[in-house]
Amino acid sequence: MNATLLQKATACHQKGELQQAAEIYQQLLEMDSEHADANHLLGLIAHQSGKHELAVQLILKAINKNPSQPMYYDNLAIVLRTMGKLEDAANCYQQVVRIQPEHATAYQNLGNIRLQQGKLPAAVAAYQLAIRIAPDNACALNNLGVAWLKQGNLIEAEKSFREAMRAKSDYAEACSNLGLALKNQGKLEEAETALKQALTMNPDDAGSHYNLGNVFMSLGKLKEARETYSQALQIRPDYTEAFRSLSNLKRYSDIDDETLRMEALYNSPDISHEKQMHLGFALGKIYEDVGVHEKAFAYLMQANRLFRSGYNYDLAEDKAFFDLVTTIFDQDFMQQHQDCGNRDQTPIFIVGMPRSGTSLVEQILASHPQVYGAGELLYLKQAILRACGNAPGYNFLKNIETFRQDDFQHLGSAYIEKLRSHSTGATHITDKLPHNFFYLGMIKIILPRARIIHCQREPLDNCLSIYKNYFSDSQRYAYQLDELGEYYHFYQALMEHWHHTLPADSIYDIQYEALVADQETQTKALLKHCALPWDEQCLSFHKTNREVKTASAAQVRQPVHQRSVHLWKRYEKHLQPLIKSLAGSGN
């Protein structure tokens, strides 16, 4: 009889007749309160009805009765994930694969949770196990690519997305993600092709339109970028990332209809914090353009607060890394390793805090016929991480003390090989990843003839510019003024260490304010330092057609201007936490 009732209940359940199904499950439980299937399935109905706590209780009863049934853990994980209890859900999927080791979907779902948690190595491992069991699992391949992409491993990301498309040729999401991976490698024409292909598969995918807009922005095709962002917004009117990107494409002279749309969305009662954050950065920029600085800062402050509330950050951990760098790369260590490395002169490293003029300096140099501007490259840190055995956290640097001379030589050669993939003919290739300032000691050891350009800017203007911008790679120190000031002090102390520790003339300092005040004089001095002959094209850098992937993509398409010099004074009363933090650090 129980079997007949269960069959009748599941038939009702499958037809969506939840009330009838629930009544029959209850009948079964009145006869046997520990009936595993009845508790499990009644738990699913509770979940479908939004009663998640009850669902957990019922499914746990089923598990207590029959702990070897993987389906129970699988469905419990779904409920827990809906409740935001990600680690508990992950534990359930681990139980599934303990009982059924070849359960590819459970590994895939475990990977999805680790991806959501930001535990990227664990996500990669889970997806790889799913793919080992089911090599043609297109979804797992795509998600593996996303995990690689978030880790900055663009080569593996591209490979995974291509394999996902081989498994499922009309997989628009994988094709769009492929475009993103190609864009981040600087393969802009291939990225454009992939994204357009994704849009032929799914013309209504706002994300593909948005990513294509970013490609156009990197190429300096600002008109096409604006049109493509607008298409994304036509499909998804609340696509706040597109609004934020649009706001960076022009200088506003008044509050237009587009701005009013943003404000209406910003003030809507059901808007998420993430969407409000993106709009806050956009509206802050717009109101600064039109000169309403009080309102601009109110939007910017709220945007930063919303972003900062979304993660834990301990400034002491960053301080420990700065201290570790200066401890390892002291004068004795540098002198002991001065004859190591690859003596290739190709690289020009452009370092400094974000928004200090690194994009402008690279654009000027890349306008020279002997220089290729490669943008922000992750090769150096990735090579160091690999050489250090991918040790967790900041401790990876400690392994450098065990390196032999040929280890440093190999690191330099591996970097040059990667760098040359961008251009085989250029005399010099730039790498303008700002935070490479951490690795100037390593650069001097593995590439002793590389040039290092250090971009400096008035500290308050520099920090304000950071605070005004959204960083897709989430510079965690950037969204609270006192933390930003402290981090800036750490950076300054490290640069003082490098100037004191590295051989004289290792670092060329260029001041943003001097560059925008007298571009020609400063550019001539910069080229002289790089042993490059004078070329007039460097004065027309804004006409150079090359990719720029940072927040400065639109700015470097304009001639130099001094609008941002001393801009901090407009916001002085709001910047007191930053001012006090910098003053306490001696600035």
Short mmCIF file of C-alpha atoms in Angstrom, two decimals, residues 177-557:
data_model
loop_
_atom_site.label_atom_id
_atom_site.label_comp_id
_atom_site.label_asym_id
_atom_site.label_seq_id
_atom_site.Cartn_x
_atom_site.Cartn_y
_atom_site.Cartn_z
CA ASN A 177 33.22 34.10 -22.51
CA LEU A 178 35.79 33.17 -25.15
CA GLY A 179 35.51 36.71 -26.46
CA LEU A 180 36.21 38.04 -22.98
CA ALA A 181 39.27 35.79 -22.55
CA LEU A 182 40.60 36.88 -25.93
CA LYS A 183 40.02 40.55 -25.11
CA ASN A 184 41.93 40.23 -21.86
CA GLN A 185 44.85 38.74 -23.80
CA GLY A 186 44.84 41.74 -26.11
CA LYS A 187 43.56 39.68 -29.06
CA LEU A 188 40.95 42.29 -29.85
CA GLU A 189 40.12 41.31 -33.42
CA GLU A 190 39.59 37.68 -32.38
CA ALA A 191 37.56 38.87 -29.41
CA GLU A 192 35.35 40.99 -31.64
CA THR A 193 34.79 38.00 -33.94
CA ALA A 194 33.89 35.69 -31.04
CA LEU A 195 31.48 38.16 -29.48
CA LYS A 196 29.75 38.84 -32.78
CA GLN A 197 29.45 35.07 -33.26
CA ALA A 198 27.91 34.79 -29.79
CA LEU A 199 25.38 37.46 -30.74
CA THR A 200 24.38 35.56 -33.89
CA MET A 201 23.57 32.62 -31.59
CA ASN A 202 21.79 34.78 -29.03
CA PRO A 203 21.07 38.33 -30.25
CA ASP A 204 19.30 39.18 -27.00
CA ASP A 205 22.28 38.47 -24.75
CA ALA A 206 22.94 41.80 -23.08
CA GLY A 207 26.21 40.50 -21.63
CA SER A 208 27.68 39.84 -25.07
CA HIS A 209 26.69 43.33 -26.21
CA TYR A 210 28.35 44.74 -23.10
CA ASN A 211 31.56 42.76 -23.62
CA LEU A 212 31.66 43.81 -27.27
CA GLY A 213 31.28 47.40 -26.11
CA ASN A 214 34.32 46.92 -23.89
CA VAL A 215 36.29 45.63 -26.89
CA PHE A 216 35.32 48.71 -28.90
CA MET A 217 36.30 50.92 -25.95
CA SER A 218 39.72 49.25 -25.76
CA LEU A 219 40.19 49.86 -29.49
CA GLY A 220 39.26 53.51 -29.12
CA LYS A 221 36.09 53.05 -31.19
CA LEU A 222 34.10 55.15 -28.77
CA LYS A 223 31.07 55.69 -31.03
CA GLU A 224 30.68 51.94 -31.58
CA ALA A 225 31.19 51.31 -27.86
CA ARG A 226 28.41 53.72 -26.96
CA GLU A 227 26.03 52.16 -29.49
CA THR A 228 26.78 48.66 -28.21
CA TYR A 229 26.32 49.60 -24.54
CA SER A 230 23.01 51.21 -25.54
CA GLN A 231 21.95 47.96 -27.20
CA ALA A 232 22.72 46.11 -23.98
CA LEU A 233 20.49 48.57 -22.11
CA GLN A 234 17.66 48.17 -24.60
CA ILE A 235 17.67 44.45 -23.83
CA ARG A 236 18.22 44.85 -20.10
CA PRO A 237 17.17 48.33 -18.92
CA ASP A 238 18.66 47.73 -15.47
CA TYR A 239 22.10 46.72 -16.78
CA THR A 240 23.93 49.05 -14.45
CA GLU A 241 27.44 48.03 -15.55
CA ALA A 242 26.54 49.34 -19.02
CA PHE A 243 25.36 52.63 -17.51
CA ARG A 244 28.64 52.93 -15.62
CA SER A 245 30.68 52.26 -18.76
CA LEU A 246 28.58 54.72 -20.77
CA SER A 247 29.25 57.45 -18.22
CA ASN A 248 32.99 57.14 -18.85
CA LEU A 249 32.65 57.66 -22.59
CA LYS A 250 31.92 61.37 -22.61
CA ARG A 251 32.21 64.56 -20.60
CA TYR A 252 28.75 65.71 -19.50
CA SER A 253 27.74 69.37 -19.73
CA ASP A 254 24.26 68.94 -18.27
CA ILE A 255 21.92 66.38 -16.75
CA ASP A 256 20.37 64.55 -19.70
CA ASP A 257 17.59 61.98 -20.03
CA GLU A 258 20.08 59.14 -19.66
CA THR A 259 21.18 60.51 -16.30
CA LEU A 260 17.56 60.86 -15.16
CA ARG A 261 17.00 57.20 -16.06
CA MET A 262 20.00 56.26 -13.94
CA GLU A 263 18.75 58.29 -10.99
CA ALA A 264 15.27 56.79 -11.20
CA LEU A 265 16.76 53.30 -11.19
CA TYR A 266 19.16 54.23 -8.37
CA ASN A 267 16.24 55.37 -6.20
CA SER A 268 13.95 52.42 -6.98
CA PRO A 269 13.01 50.59 -3.74
CA ASP A 270 13.92 47.09 -4.89
CA ILE A 271 17.32 47.82 -6.45
CA SER A 272 20.15 45.53 -5.33
CA HIS A 273 23.23 46.90 -3.60
CA GLU A 274 25.42 45.80 -6.51
CA LYS A 275 23.33 47.66 -9.08
CA GLN A 276 23.15 50.75 -6.88
CA MET A 277 26.92 50.61 -6.50
CA HIS A 278 27.53 50.66 -10.27
CA LEU A 279 25.06 53.52 -10.70
CA GLY A 280 26.68 55.42 -7.84
CA PHE A 281 30.04 55.45 -9.61
CA ALA A 282 28.33 56.55 -12.85
CA LEU A 283 26.29 59.34 -11.25
CA GLY A 284 29.27 60.54 -9.23
CA LYS A 285 31.23 60.95 -12.46
CA ILE A 286 28.36 62.74 -14.21
CA TYR A 287 27.71 65.22 -11.41
CA GLU A 288 31.43 65.97 -11.16
CA ASP A 289 31.45 66.72 -14.89
CA VAL A 290 28.63 69.25 -14.52
CA GLY A 291 30.24 70.80 -11.44
CA VAL A 292 27.80 69.67 -8.74
CA HIS A 293 30.50 68.35 -6.46
CA GLU A 294 28.43 67.86 -3.29
CA LYS A 295 26.02 65.55 -5.08
CA ALA A 296 28.89 63.86 -6.92
CA PHE A 297 30.63 62.94 -3.69
CA ALA A 298 27.42 61.74 -2.06
CA TYR A 299 26.98 59.23 -4.89
CA LEU A 300 30.65 58.21 -4.83
CA MET A 301 30.71 57.74 -1.07
CA GLN A 302 27.64 55.51 -1.15
CA ALA A 303 29.02 53.49 -4.08
CA ASN A 304 32.25 52.89 -2.19
CA ARG A 305 30.40 51.99 1.01
CA LEU A 306 28.27 49.46 -0.84
CA PHE A 307 31.29 47.84 -2.48
CA ARG A 308 33.31 47.84 0.76
CA SER A 309 30.47 46.19 2.69
CA GLY A 310 30.63 43.18 0.37
CA TYR A 311 33.97 41.72 1.50
CA ASN A 312 36.28 41.32 4.46
CA TYR A 313 39.60 43.13 4.28
CA ASP A 314 42.45 43.30 6.76
CA LEU A 315 44.91 46.08 6.04
CA ALA A 316 47.43 44.31 8.26
CA GLU A 317 47.68 41.45 5.75
CA ASP A 318 48.73 43.85 3.01
CA LYS A 319 51.16 45.55 5.39
CA ALA A 320 52.70 42.15 6.13
CA PHE A 321 53.29 41.59 2.41
CA PHE A 322 54.93 45.01 1.96
CA ASP A 323 57.16 44.21 4.93
CA LEU A 324 58.00 40.76 3.55
CA VAL A 325 59.09 42.27 0.22
CA THR A 326 61.44 44.76 1.89
CA THR A 327 62.81 42.07 4.21
CA ILE A 328 63.66 39.63 1.41
CA PHE A 329 64.92 42.12 -1.16
CA ASP A 330 67.43 43.97 1.00
CA GLN A 331 70.79 45.29 -0.22
CA ASP A 332 72.64 42.08 0.65
CA PHE A 333 70.18 39.94 -1.33
CA MET A 334 70.35 42.28 -4.33
CA GLN A 335 74.17 42.33 -4.30
CA GLN A 336 74.33 38.53 -4.06
CA HIS A 337 72.18 38.17 -7.18
CA GLN A 338 73.38 41.05 -9.35
CA ASP A 339 74.89 38.75 -12.00
CA CYS A 340 71.76 36.64 -12.52
CA GLY A 341 69.01 36.92 -15.08
CA ASN A 342 68.37 37.50 -18.76
CA ARG A 343 70.01 40.64 -20.18
CA ASP A 344 67.34 41.27 -22.82
CA GLN A 345 66.51 45.00 -23.07
CA THR A 346 63.00 44.59 -24.52
CA PRO A 347 60.81 45.24 -21.45
CA ILE A 348 59.77 48.64 -20.19
CA PHE A 349 57.89 48.25 -16.91
CA ILE A 350 55.52 51.10 -16.03
CA VAL A 351 54.55 51.00 -12.36
CA GLY A 352 52.83 53.15 -9.77
CA MET A 353 49.54 53.34 -7.97
CA PRO A 354 46.44 52.98 -10.16
CA ARG A 355 45.30 56.33 -11.62
CA SER A 356 48.80 57.79 -11.33
CA GLY A 357 49.29 58.29 -15.08
CA THR A 358 50.49 54.81 -16.06
CA SER A 359 48.05 54.56 -18.99
CA LEU A 360 49.02 58.02 -20.24
CA VAL A 361 52.74 57.21 -20.08
CA GLU A 362 52.22 53.90 -21.86
CA GLN A 363 50.11 55.55 -24.57
CA ILE A 364 52.86 58.13 -25.16
CA LEU A 365 55.54 55.43 -25.39
CA ALA A 366 53.35 53.17 -27.55
CA SER A 367 53.00 56.04 -30.04
CA HIS A 368 56.72 55.65 -30.78
CA PRO A 369 57.36 53.39 -33.81
CA GLN A 370 59.89 51.31 -31.88
CA VAL A 371 57.58 50.55 -28.94
CA TYR A 372 54.65 48.16 -28.60
CA GLY A 373 52.24 48.85 -25.74
CA ALA A 374 51.12 45.49 -24.33
CA GLY A 375 49.02 46.88 -21.47
CA GLU A 376 48.58 45.28 -18.06
CA LEU A 377 50.25 41.87 -18.16
CA LEU A 378 49.99 39.23 -15.46
CA TYR A 379 53.02 37.27 -16.70
CA LEU A 380 55.50 38.45 -14.08
CA LYS A 381 53.47 37.59 -10.99
CA GLN A 382 52.24 34.34 -12.55
CA ALA A 383 55.81 33.30 -13.36
CA ILE A 384 56.94 34.11 -9.81
CA LEU A 385 54.00 32.18 -8.34
CA ARG A 386 54.77 29.12 -10.46
CA ALA A 387 58.46 29.26 -9.62
CA CYS A 388 57.56 29.48 -5.93
CA GLY A 389 55.34 26.40 -6.13
CA ASN A 390 52.06 28.34 -5.98
CA ALA A 391 52.39 28.59 -2.20
CA PRO A 392 49.19 29.97 -0.63
CA GLY A 393 48.73 33.57 0.45
CA TYR A 394 51.60 36.02 0.55
CA ASN A 395 54.14 33.48 1.80
CA PHE A 396 55.03 32.44 -1.75
CA LEU A 397 57.79 35.06 -1.80
CA LYS A 398 59.71 33.28 0.96
CA ASN A 399 60.58 30.51 -1.48
CA ILE A 400 62.63 32.98 -3.54
CA GLU A 401 65.38 32.77 -0.92
CA THR A 402 66.00 29.16 -2.00
CA PHE A 403 66.39 29.97 -5.73
CA ARG A 404 69.59 29.09 -7.57
CA GLN A 405 71.12 31.39 -10.18
CA ASP A 406 69.67 29.40 -13.07
CA ASP A 407 66.18 29.73 -11.52
CA PHE A 408 66.42 33.50 -11.91
CA GLN A 409 67.77 33.11 -15.45
CA HIS A 410 64.87 30.81 -16.34
CA LEU A 411 62.32 33.25 -14.90
CA GLY A 412 63.68 36.10 -16.99
CA SER A 413 63.75 34.03 -20.16
CA ALA A 414 60.22 32.73 -19.59
CA TYR A 415 58.96 36.28 -19.15
CA ILE A 416 60.67 37.47 -22.34
CA GLU A 417 59.15 34.58 -24.29
CA LYS A 418 55.66 35.56 -23.10
CA LEU A 419 56.32 39.24 -23.76
CA ARG A 420 57.54 38.59 -27.30
CA SER A 421 54.24 36.86 -28.13
CA HIS A 422 52.77 40.37 -28.33
CA SER A 423 55.30 41.67 -30.85
CA THR A 424 58.33 40.13 -32.52
CA GLY A 425 59.53 43.31 -34.21
CA ALA A 426 59.33 46.07 -31.59
CA THR A 427 62.54 47.24 -29.93
CA HIS A 428 60.70 47.66 -26.66
CA ILE A 429 57.44 46.27 -25.25
CA THR A 430 55.71 47.90 -22.30
CA ASP A 431 54.13 46.12 -19.34
CA LYS A 432 52.10 48.61 -17.35
CA LEU A 433 50.63 46.50 -14.55
CA PRO A 434 50.73 49.18 -11.81
CA HIS A 435 51.23 46.84 -8.87
CA ASN A 436 54.41 45.41 -10.35
CA PHE A 437 55.97 47.93 -7.96
CA PHE A 438 55.99 44.98 -5.54
CA TYR A 439 58.44 43.11 -7.75
CA LEU A 440 61.03 45.73 -8.74
CA GLY A 441 63.74 43.81 -6.89
CA MET A 442 62.85 40.64 -8.76
CA ILE A 443 62.73 42.54 -12.06
CA LYS A 444 66.21 43.91 -11.47
CA ILE A 445 67.53 40.39 -10.78
CA ILE A 446 65.83 38.44 -13.59
CA LEU A 447 65.87 41.26 -16.19
CA PRO A 448 68.73 43.56 -15.15
CA ARG A 449 68.56 45.66 -18.35
CA ALA A 450 64.80 46.21 -18.30
CA ARG A 451 63.73 49.82 -17.84
CA ILE A 452 61.44 50.79 -14.99
CA ILE A 453 59.24 53.88 -15.22
CA HIS A 454 57.61 54.94 -11.95
CA CYS A 455 54.54 57.17 -12.30
CA GLN A 456 53.87 59.54 -9.43
CA ARG A 457 50.98 61.88 -8.71
CA GLU A 458 50.03 64.29 -5.94
CA PRO A 459 48.87 61.84 -3.22
CA LEU A 460 45.44 63.37 -2.53
CA ASP A 461 44.61 63.64 -6.23
CA ASN A 462 45.86 60.10 -6.82
CA CYS A 463 43.83 58.64 -3.96
CA LEU A 464 40.71 60.61 -4.92
CA SER A 465 40.97 59.32 -8.48
CA ILE A 466 41.20 55.75 -7.16
CA TYR A 467 38.20 56.33 -4.89
CA LYS A 468 36.14 57.66 -7.81
CA ASN A 469 36.61 54.55 -9.94
CA TYR A 470 35.32 51.00 -9.94
CA PHE A 471 38.05 48.39 -10.43
CA SER A 472 36.95 45.12 -11.98
CA ASP A 473 39.84 43.33 -10.27
CA SER A 474 38.66 44.68 -6.92
CA GLN A 475 41.56 46.60 -5.35
CA ARG A 476 40.30 45.92 -1.85
CA TYR A 477 42.15 48.79 -0.19
CA ALA A 478 40.48 51.33 -2.49
CA TYR A 479 36.95 51.73 -1.16
CA GLN A 480 37.42 53.26 2.30
CA LEU A 481 39.30 56.54 2.62
CA ASP A 482 41.36 55.79 5.72
CA GLU A 483 42.39 52.36 4.40
CA LEU A 484 43.29 53.89 1.05
CA GLY A 485 45.53 56.45 2.75
CA GLU A 486 47.29 53.77 4.79
CA TYR A 487 47.86 51.60 1.73
CA TYR A 488 49.24 54.59 -0.16
CA HIS A 489 51.74 55.09 2.65
CA PHE A 490 52.81 51.43 2.41
CA TYR A 491 53.38 51.94 -1.32
CA GLN A 492 55.43 55.10 -0.78
CA ALA A 493 57.60 53.38 1.82
CA LEU A 494 58.22 50.49 -0.57
CA MET A 495 59.23 52.85 -3.39
CA GLU A 496 61.64 54.60 -1.01
CA HIS A 497 63.09 51.17 -0.23
CA TRP A 498 63.60 50.42 -3.94
CA HIS A 499 65.26 53.79 -4.56
CA HIS A 500 67.61 53.11 -1.67
CA THR A 501 68.26 49.43 -2.46
CA LEU A 502 68.45 49.16 -6.25
CA PRO A 503 71.41 50.49 -8.25
CA ALA A 504 71.32 54.19 -9.09
CA ASP A 505 69.22 55.10 -12.13
CA SER A 506 67.31 51.81 -11.96
CA ILE A 507 64.01 53.69 -11.64
CA TYR A 508 62.91 56.69 -13.69
CA ASP A 509 60.34 58.80 -11.81
CA ILE A 510 57.85 60.81 -13.84
CA GLN A 511 55.42 63.22 -12.20
CA TYR A 512 51.88 63.35 -13.62
CA GLU A 513 51.46 67.07 -12.92
CA ALA A 514 54.71 67.92 -14.73
CA LEU A 515 53.74 65.74 -17.69
CA VAL A 516 50.35 67.38 -18.26
CA ALA A 517 51.83 70.87 -17.72
CA ASP A 518 54.68 70.43 -20.23
CA GLN A 519 54.15 67.29 -22.26
CA GLU A 520 56.90 67.88 -24.81
CA THR A 521 59.72 68.47 -22.31
CA GLN A 522 58.70 65.52 -20.16
CA THR A 523 58.23 63.23 -23.16
CA LYS A 524 61.69 64.07 -24.50
CA ALA A 525 63.22 63.22 -21.12
CA LEU A 526 61.23 59.98 -20.97
CA LEU A 527 62.36 58.89 -24.44
CA LYS A 528 65.96 59.79 -23.62
CA HIS A 529 65.83 57.54 -20.55
CA CYS A 530 64.53 54.71 -22.75
CA ALA A 531 67.31 55.36 -25.31
CA LEU A 532 64.69 56.15 -27.95
CA PRO A 533 65.07 58.85 -30.58
CA TRP A 534 62.61 61.73 -30.61
CA ASP A 535 59.41 61.15 -32.57
CA GLU A 536 56.63 63.71 -33.04
CA GLN A 537 53.98 60.98 -32.91
CA CYS A 538 54.48 60.81 -29.15
CA LEU A 539 52.90 64.27 -28.84
CA SER A 540 49.78 63.00 -30.65
CA PHE A 541 49.42 59.92 -28.46
CA HIS A 542 45.62 60.29 -28.37
CA LYS A 543 45.50 59.38 -32.07
CA THR A 544 47.37 56.10 -31.59
CA ASN A 545 45.19 53.09 -32.40
CA ARG A 546 45.89 50.47 -29.75
CA GLU A 547 44.03 48.72 -26.99
CA VAL A 548 43.68 50.23 -23.53
CA LYS A 549 41.89 47.95 -21.08
CA THR A 550 41.82 50.09 -17.94
CA ALA A 551 39.53 52.77 -16.54
CA SER A 552 41.62 55.24 -18.56
CA ALA A 553 40.55 53.80 -21.94
CA ALA A 554 38.49 56.86 -22.88
CA GLN A 555 40.84 59.43 -21.32
CA VAL A 556 43.88 58.41 -23.37
CA ARG A 557 41.90 59.16 -26.55
#
